[in-house]
Short mmCIF file of C-alpha atoms in Angstrom, two decimals:
data_model
loop_
_atom_site.label_atom_id
_atom_site.label_comp_id
_atom_site.label_asym_id
_atom_site.label_seq_id
_atom_site.Cartn_x
_atom_site.Cartn_y
_atom_site.Cartn_z
CA MET N 266 -0.02 0.06 0.11
CA LYS N 267 2.78 2.44 0.82
CA LYS N 268 4.47 1.52 -2.39
CA GLU N 269 1.66 2.25 -4.34
CA VAL N 270 1.07 5.81 -2.43
CA CYS N 271 4.80 6.99 -3.13
CA SER N 272 4.97 5.89 -6.70
CA ALA N 273 5.08 8.72 -9.52
CA ALA N 274 2.26 7.28 -11.11
CA PHE N 275 -0.11 7.28 -8.33
CA LEU N 276 0.67 11.13 -7.68
CA LYS N 277 0.09 11.82 -11.38
CA ALA N 278 -3.05 9.73 -11.31
CA VAL N 279 -4.63 11.62 -8.13
CA PHE N 280 -3.76 15.38 -9.76
CA ALA N 281 -5.27 14.19 -12.88
CA GLU N 282 -8.34 13.71 -11.12
CA PHE N 283 -8.24 16.84 -9.48
CA LEU N 284 -7.53 18.80 -12.37
CA ALA N 285 -10.01 16.85 -14.75
CA THR N 286 -13.07 17.39 -12.21
CA LEU N 287 -11.71 20.83 -11.77
CA ILE N 288 -12.34 21.62 -15.49
CA PHE N 289 -15.38 19.55 -16.01
CA VAL N 290 -17.20 21.45 -13.07
CA PHE N 291 -16.02 24.63 -14.69
CA PHE N 292 -17.62 24.07 -18.14
CA GLY N 293 -20.86 22.15 -16.82
CA LEU N 294 -21.74 25.21 -14.38
CA GLY N 295 -20.40 27.90 -16.72
CA SER N 296 -22.87 26.45 -19.28
CA ALA N 297 -25.75 27.21 -16.82
CA LEU N 298 -25.07 30.90 -15.81
CA LYS N 299 -28.20 32.65 -16.31
CA TRP N 300 -26.67 35.38 -18.64
CA PRO N 301 -29.25 38.50 -19.35
CA SER N 302 -28.82 38.35 -23.12
CA ALA N 303 -29.44 34.96 -23.40
CA MET N 304 -30.83 31.95 -20.88
CA PRO N 305 -29.23 28.96 -21.30
CA SER N 306 -31.40 26.15 -22.65
CA VAL N 307 -31.91 22.63 -21.48
CA LEU N 308 -29.65 21.29 -24.64
CA GLN N 309 -27.23 23.69 -24.18
CA ILE N 310 -26.48 22.62 -20.69
CA SER N 311 -26.56 18.84 -21.74
CA LEU N 312 -24.11 18.96 -24.49
CA ALA N 313 -22.00 21.28 -22.33
CA PHE N 314 -21.97 18.48 -19.28
CA GLY N 315 -21.35 15.98 -22.03
CA LEU N 316 -18.72 17.53 -24.11
CA ALA N 317 -16.99 18.38 -20.95
CA ILE N 318 -16.69 14.80 -19.50
CA GLY N 319 -15.96 13.48 -22.95
CA THR N 320 -13.23 15.85 -23.67
CA MET N 321 -11.56 15.13 -20.12
CA ALA N 322 -11.89 11.42 -20.38
CA GLN N 323 -10.10 11.55 -23.59
CA ALA N 324 -7.16 14.03 -22.36
CA LEU N 325 -6.63 12.60 -18.99
CA GLY N 326 -8.29 9.40 -18.76
CA PRO N 327 -4.99 7.06 -19.67
CA VAL N 328 -3.25 8.79 -16.50
CA SER N 329 -6.02 8.10 -13.90
CA GLY N 330 -8.74 6.34 -15.67
CA GLY N 331 -11.00 9.36 -16.02
CA HIS N 332 -13.25 9.17 -13.14
CA MET N 333 -14.12 12.55 -12.13
CA ASN N 334 -17.24 11.32 -10.19
CA PRO N 335 -17.04 10.07 -6.54
CA ALA N 336 -20.21 7.87 -7.32
CA ILE N 337 -18.01 5.84 -10.24
CA THR N 338 -14.84 5.80 -8.06
CA LEU N 339 -16.87 4.21 -5.26
CA ALA N 340 -18.44 1.94 -7.63
CA LEU N 341 -15.21 0.72 -8.95
CA LEU N 342 -14.23 0.00 -5.45
CA VAL N 343 -17.59 -2.00 -4.88
CA GLY N 344 -16.60 -3.89 -8.15
CA ASN N 345 -13.08 -4.78 -7.04
CA GLN N 346 -11.30 -2.86 -9.61
CA ILE N 347 -9.19 -0.29 -7.71
CA SER N 348 -7.48 -0.16 -3.85
CA LEU N 349 -9.15 1.19 -1.08
CA LEU N 350 -6.34 3.72 -0.73
CA ARG N 351 -6.48 5.03 -4.36
CA ALA N 352 -10.37 5.51 -3.90
CA VAL N 353 -9.90 7.46 -0.89
CA PHE N 354 -7.34 9.79 -2.78
CA TYR N 355 -9.64 10.09 -5.92
CA LEU N 356 -12.19 11.11 -3.57
CA VAL N 357 -10.68 13.68 -2.13
CA ALA N 358 -9.14 15.28 -5.21
CA GLN N 359 -12.26 15.30 -6.92
CA LEU N 360 -14.18 16.82 -4.37
CA VAL N 361 -11.43 19.57 -3.96
CA GLY N 362 -11.08 20.07 -7.98
CA ALA N 363 -15.04 20.67 -7.80
CA ILE N 364 -14.43 23.09 -5.36
CA ALA N 365 -11.83 24.79 -7.31
CA GLY N 366 -13.69 24.93 -10.38
CA ALA N 367 -16.58 26.55 -8.83
CA ALA N 368 -14.37 29.02 -6.94
CA ILE N 369 -12.95 30.28 -10.41
CA LEU N 370 -16.17 30.35 -12.11
CA TYR N 371 -17.48 32.47 -9.44
CA GLY N 372 -14.67 34.85 -9.44
CA LEU N 373 -15.10 35.08 -13.31
CA ALA N 374 -18.92 35.54 -13.78
CA PRO N 375 -20.16 38.73 -13.36
CA TYR N 376 -22.57 39.11 -10.56
CA ASN N 377 -25.79 39.73 -12.66
CA ALA N 378 -25.22 36.33 -14.36
CA ARG N 379 -23.81 34.52 -11.52
CA GLY N 380 -27.26 33.42 -9.98
CA ASN N 381 -26.67 30.49 -7.60
CA LEU N 382 -24.05 29.02 -9.71
CA ALA N 383 -26.15 26.01 -10.73
CA VAL N 384 -26.51 24.56 -7.44
CA ASN N 385 -28.74 21.33 -7.60
CA ALA N 386 -32.36 21.43 -6.15
CA LEU N 387 -35.50 19.52 -6.27
CA ASN N 388 -37.41 21.03 -9.14
CA ASN N 389 -41.13 20.82 -10.21
CA ASN N 390 -42.63 19.61 -7.18
CA THR N 391 -40.35 16.56 -7.27
CA THR N 392 -40.01 14.98 -3.63
CA ALA N 393 -37.24 13.77 -2.15
CA GLY N 394 -38.10 10.25 -2.62
CA GLN N 395 -38.97 10.76 -6.42
CA ALA N 396 -35.13 12.41 -6.76
CA VAL N 397 -33.31 9.95 -5.39
CA VAL N 398 -35.01 7.39 -7.60
CA ALA N 399 -34.46 9.76 -10.50
CA GLU N 400 -30.66 10.32 -9.59
CA MET N 401 -30.15 6.12 -9.22
CA ILE N 402 -31.49 5.61 -12.77
CA LEU N 403 -29.45 8.32 -14.29
CA THR N 404 -26.40 7.29 -12.80
CA PHE N 405 -26.56 3.38 -13.17
CA GLN N 406 -26.97 4.20 -17.05
CA LEU N 407 -23.92 6.39 -16.67
CA ALA N 408 -22.05 3.75 -15.09
CA LEU N 409 -22.91 0.91 -17.09
CA CYS N 410 -21.77 2.70 -19.94
CA VAL N 411 -18.36 3.60 -18.19
CA PHE N 412 -17.65 -0.05 -17.41
CA SER N 413 -18.89 -1.53 -20.57
CA SER N 414 -17.19 1.03 -23.09
CA THR N 415 -13.82 0.83 -20.98
CA ASP N 416 -13.66 -2.98 -20.50
CA SER N 417 -10.50 -4.08 -22.43
CA ARG N 418 -12.35 -7.72 -22.31
CA ARG N 419 -14.43 -6.80 -24.94
CA THR N 420 -13.43 -8.18 -28.51
CA SER N 421 -16.28 -6.41 -30.24
CA PRO N 422 -15.39 -2.94 -31.58
CA VAL N 423 -16.61 -0.30 -28.74
CA GLY N 424 -15.85 3.06 -30.71
CA SER N 425 -14.40 5.85 -28.41
CA PRO N 426 -15.15 5.40 -24.62
CA ALA N 427 -14.97 8.99 -24.07
CA LEU N 428 -17.47 9.77 -26.78
CA SER N 429 -19.79 6.85 -25.41
CA ILE N 430 -19.31 8.48 -21.76
CA GLY N 431 -19.83 11.95 -23.13
CA LEU N 432 -23.36 11.21 -24.72
CA SER N 433 -24.46 9.04 -21.71
CA VAL N 434 -23.74 12.32 -19.47
CA THR N 435 -25.79 14.47 -21.96
CA LEU N 436 -28.40 11.85 -22.22
CA GLY N 437 -28.98 11.85 -18.40
CA HIS N 438 -29.05 15.53 -18.40
CA LEU N 439 -31.82 16.04 -21.11
CA VAL N 440 -33.88 14.24 -18.62
CA GLY N 441 -32.68 14.78 -15.29
CA ILE N 442 -32.57 18.81 -15.36
CA TYR N 443 -36.42 18.55 -15.13
CA PHE N 444 -35.98 16.62 -11.90
CA THR N 445 -33.30 17.86 -10.00
CA GLY N 446 -30.96 19.68 -12.35
CA CYS N 447 -29.19 16.34 -13.00
CA SER N 448 -26.46 15.96 -10.55
CA MET N 449 -25.36 12.21 -11.16
CA ASN N 450 -22.23 13.35 -9.32
CA PRO N 451 -21.57 13.97 -6.29
CA ALA N 452 -18.87 16.38 -6.67
CA ARG N 453 -20.52 18.25 -9.15
CA SER N 454 -23.45 19.10 -6.73
CA PHE N 455 -20.98 19.75 -3.61
CA GLY N 456 -18.40 22.35 -5.23
CA PRO N 457 -21.22 24.85 -6.12
CA ALA N 458 -22.98 24.31 -2.70
CA VAL N 459 -20.02 25.13 -0.86
CA ILE N 460 -18.89 28.42 -2.40
CA MET N 461 -22.72 29.80 -2.40
CA SER N 462 -22.93 28.19 1.20
CA ARG N 463 -26.27 26.51 0.07
CA PHE N 464 -26.66 23.33 1.19
CA SER N 465 -30.51 22.47 1.31
CA SER N 466 -32.19 20.08 3.33
CA ALA N 467 -32.17 17.64 0.22
CA HIS N 468 -28.63 18.08 -0.57
CA TRP N 469 -28.16 14.32 0.76
CA VAL N 470 -30.27 13.18 -2.41
CA PHE N 471 -27.21 13.98 -4.57
CA TRP N 472 -24.92 11.76 -2.80
CA VAL N 473 -27.19 9.07 -2.15
CA GLY N 474 -28.95 8.77 -5.30
CA PRO N 475 -25.83 8.60 -7.51
CA ILE N 476 -23.73 6.30 -5.06
CA VAL N 477 -26.35 3.56 -4.90
CA GLY N 478 -27.05 4.02 -8.85
CA ALA N 479 -23.24 3.66 -9.55
CA ALA N 480 -22.95 0.92 -6.81
CA THR N 481 -25.70 -1.08 -8.21
CA ALA N 482 -24.55 -0.99 -11.66
CA ALA N 483 -20.96 -2.16 -10.67
CA ILE N 484 -22.52 -5.22 -8.68
CA ILE N 485 -24.75 -6.14 -11.81
CA TYR N 486 -21.83 -5.55 -14.35
CA PHE N 487 -18.67 -7.04 -12.16
CA TYR N 488 -20.46 -9.91 -10.43
CA LEU N 489 -23.27 -10.91 -12.41
CA LEU N 490 -22.78 -10.24 -16.27
CA PHE N 491 -19.21 -10.33 -16.52
CA PRO N 492 -17.58 -11.77 -13.39
CA HIS N 493 -13.61 -12.06 -12.98
CA SER N 494 -12.44 -15.46 -12.23
CA LEU N 495 -10.42 -14.05 -9.14
CA SER N 496 -9.31 -15.83 -6.08
CA LEU N 497 -10.29 -14.20 -2.38
CA SER N 498 -6.74 -13.58 -1.71
CA ASP N 499 -6.22 -11.74 -5.15
CA ARG N 500 -9.31 -9.64 -4.45
CA VAL N 501 -8.23 -8.60 -0.97
CA ALA N 502 -4.81 -8.00 -2.41
CA ILE N 503 -6.33 -5.33 -4.94
CA LEU N 504 -8.29 -3.72 -2.14
CA LYS N 505 -4.78 -3.20 -0.24
CA GLY N 506 -3.14 -2.07 -3.28
CA THR N 507 -0.52 -4.93 -3.74
CA TYR N 508 -1.83 -7.01 -6.21
CA GLU N 509 0.88 -7.79 -8.63
CA PRO N 510 -0.56 -8.97 -11.82
CA ASP N 511 0.65 -11.62 -14.43
CA GLU N 512 3.13 -10.12 -17.00
CA ASP N 513 1.81 -7.77 -19.42
CA TRP N 514 0.29 -9.46 -22.45
CA GLU N 515 2.32 -7.29 -24.88
CA GLU N 516 5.58 -7.72 -23.17
CA SER N 517 5.23 -11.59 -23.26
CA GLN N 518 4.16 -11.91 -26.66
CA GLU N 519 7.58 -9.37 -27.44
CA GLU N 520 9.49 -11.93 -25.46
CA ARG N 521 8.36 -15.06 -27.38
CA LYS N 522 8.80 -13.14 -30.62
CA LYS N 523 12.50 -12.67 -29.81
CA THR N 524 12.84 -16.11 -28.63
CA MET N 525 11.71 -17.75 -31.66
CA GLU N 526 13.42 -15.45 -33.65
CA ALA N 527 16.71 -16.35 -32.11
CA TRP N 528 15.55 -20.29 -32.56
CA LEU N 529 14.84 -19.31 -36.45
CA THR N 530 18.54 -17.90 -37.01
CA SER N 531 20.03 -20.91 -35.34
CA PRO N 532 21.60 -23.33 -37.84
CA ASP N 533 19.78 -26.47 -36.34
CA PHE N 534 16.41 -25.02 -37.30
CA SER N 535 17.12 -23.62 -40.67
CA SER N 536 18.40 -27.03 -41.72
CA ARG N 537 15.04 -28.78 -40.85
CA PRO N 538 12.04 -28.51 -43.13
CA CYS N 539 8.52 -27.28 -42.10
CA SER N 540 5.54 -30.30 -42.44
CA THR N 541 3.27 -27.49 -43.81
CA CYS N 542 5.62 -27.26 -46.73
CA VAL N 543 5.41 -30.73 -47.89
CA PRO N 544 2.75 -30.86 -50.81
CA LYS N 545 -0.35 -32.71 -50.07
CA SER N 546 -0.65 -36.15 -52.33
CA PRO N 547 -3.24 -38.77 -52.20
CA SER N 548 -0.75 -40.95 -52.88
CA SER N 549 1.16 -42.62 -49.92
CA THR N 550 4.56 -41.85 -51.60
CA PRO N 551 6.66 -39.70 -49.72
CA THR N 552 7.51 -36.48 -51.47
CA GLN N 553 10.43 -34.24 -51.31
CA PRO N 554 9.64 -31.15 -49.09
CA ARG N 555 10.41 -27.80 -50.20
CA GLN N 556 12.50 -25.75 -47.82
CA PRO N 557 10.82 -22.58 -46.43
CA THR N 558 12.03 -19.13 -46.36
CA GLY N 559 12.86 -18.00 -42.65
CA GLU N 560 9.89 -15.47 -43.20
CA HIS N 561 7.62 -18.27 -43.81
CA ARG N 562 8.83 -20.36 -41.21
CA ALA N 563 8.61 -17.18 -38.59
CA THR N 564 4.97 -16.65 -39.65
CA GLN N 565 3.96 -20.29 -38.83
CA LEU N 566 5.45 -20.41 -35.69
CA LEU N 567 4.04 -16.70 -34.64
CA GLN N 568 0.61 -17.38 -35.79
CA PRO N 569 -1.04 -19.54 -33.21
CA SER N 570 0.51 -16.80 -30.71
CA LEU N 571 -1.07 -13.63 -32.36
CA SER N 572 -4.67 -15.28 -32.83
CA HIS N 573 -6.04 -13.58 -30.08
CA GLN N 574 -4.69 -11.01 -27.23
CA PRO N 575 -6.29 -11.39 -24.13
CA TRP N 576 -6.38 -8.26 -21.58
CA ALA N 577 -4.14 -7.56 -19.11
CA PRO N 578 -3.49 -5.22 -15.92
CA THR N 579 -2.08 -2.03 -16.35
CA SER N 580 -0.46 -1.56 -12.97
CA PRO N 581 -0.05 -3.15 -9.62
CA GLY N 582 -3.21 -2.63 -7.47
CA THR N 583 -5.90 -1.36 -10.00
CA VAL N 584 -7.92 -2.99 -12.50
CA ALA N 585 -8.97 -0.77 -15.49
CA PRO N 586 -12.60 -2.17 -15.85
CA THR N 587 -10.75 -2.87 -17.12
CA THR N 588 -7.96 -5.71 -17.36
CA LEU N 589 -7.78 -8.95 -15.43
CA TRP N 590 -8.08 -12.25 -17.17
CA SER N 591 -11.31 -14.27 -16.95
CA GLY N 592 -10.76 -18.07 -16.58
CA TRP N 593 -11.77 -18.45 -20.68
CA GLY N 594 -8.71 -16.13 -21.43
CA ALA N 595 -6.32 -17.75 -19.09
CA ALA N 596 -7.29 -20.97 -20.66
CA HIS N 597 -7.10 -19.70 -24.12
CA PHE N 598 -3.69 -18.58 -23.31
CA ARG N 599 -2.83 -21.95 -21.80
CA ARG N 600 -3.87 -23.56 -24.83
CA GLU N 601 -1.88 -21.61 -27.33
CA GLN N 602 1.14 -22.72 -25.01
CA VAL N 603 0.49 -26.16 -25.75
CA SER N 604 0.16 -25.53 -29.21
CA LEU N 605 3.29 -23.58 -29.21
CA TRP N 606 5.24 -26.26 -27.42
CA ALA N 607 3.98 -28.96 -29.82
CA HIS N 608 5.16 -27.01 -32.96
CA PHE N 609 8.54 -26.42 -31.20
CA ARG N 610 9.00 -30.26 -30.55
CA ALA N 611 8.21 -30.95 -34.07
CA HIS N 612 10.63 -28.50 -35.36
CA LEU N 613 13.38 -28.20 -32.69
CA ILE N 614 13.82 -31.86 -31.24
CA PRO N 615 15.71 -34.33 -33.93
CA SER N 616 13.73 -37.21 -31.90
CA ALA N 617 10.37 -36.31 -32.16
CA PRO N 618 8.17 -36.68 -35.26
CA LEU N 619 7.12 -33.82 -37.54
CA SER N 620 3.38 -33.25 -36.67
CA PRO N 621 1.33 -34.17 -39.69
CA ALA N 622 -0.38 -30.63 -39.69
CA HIS N 623 -0.67 -27.52 -38.16
#
């Protein structure tokens, strides 16, 4: 745990969460200012929040994951995707960033346009109970979109995660503004409330609703729909920030490629024919095999290992929704190892018979 906190990558990630939340809150709240010359529309506010979150997810997502939302961070903690310490630091950075973004906007906006700085409140006779359920549903669809679009286990095309998340935020605002001003993010509600000193009796709605909605999405996604094959000790290690994932897939592929290239250049290997270069003939009379080129032999050996690239964790203690191997991926990797070893035996061990087909 101490090792994780003291790493440069961790400190960069925490700062990225602070900066991303600051910019997101500044632009989001700024779109809702009540300028005398032009009052903001629901579509304008919705697009501004969606574009802000998508832009920051694209720009700073690779550094920290681009949470910018305490509800998303806590949901990933519930889903066993990040360590407890990282979640705490992210929460503090997000709340401080939201306060800073609201404070900058407060200082820049003219008095006659500032209004209440878009503080969330219950609108159109919405009760607290109705508001909580509305915030739960709005944040549930956002969290589900975040988990699905950033899950590296997916083999189907997912497009741009930043664009998907931005559209999800826009969708939530198009509906939620009429109920509560649309929070979906406790930091977004907390920042302007602190600067304006306007904590209404219903402020808890903007914490309970988003957190419960996002946590529900995490349970459904990570434990029911797409569970990870992890032991209890691995899950505890992730929470502690001491989880050491297996070797990164790309590094493993590179090492395997270098090893095979070294064998390809060895004299013993270059003198042996490849079974796939033997022309297929209906007669039982053996034919003289053709000597393949080095490039052909390399392609034959590398082909089984490049047929699929499973997902791999990015850093100790974190699981980018991200990143752990499932039982299927590990089994597929083991099958490739067995197939590759059989190919090595056929080509490198003189006493082993050549495989009839590969």
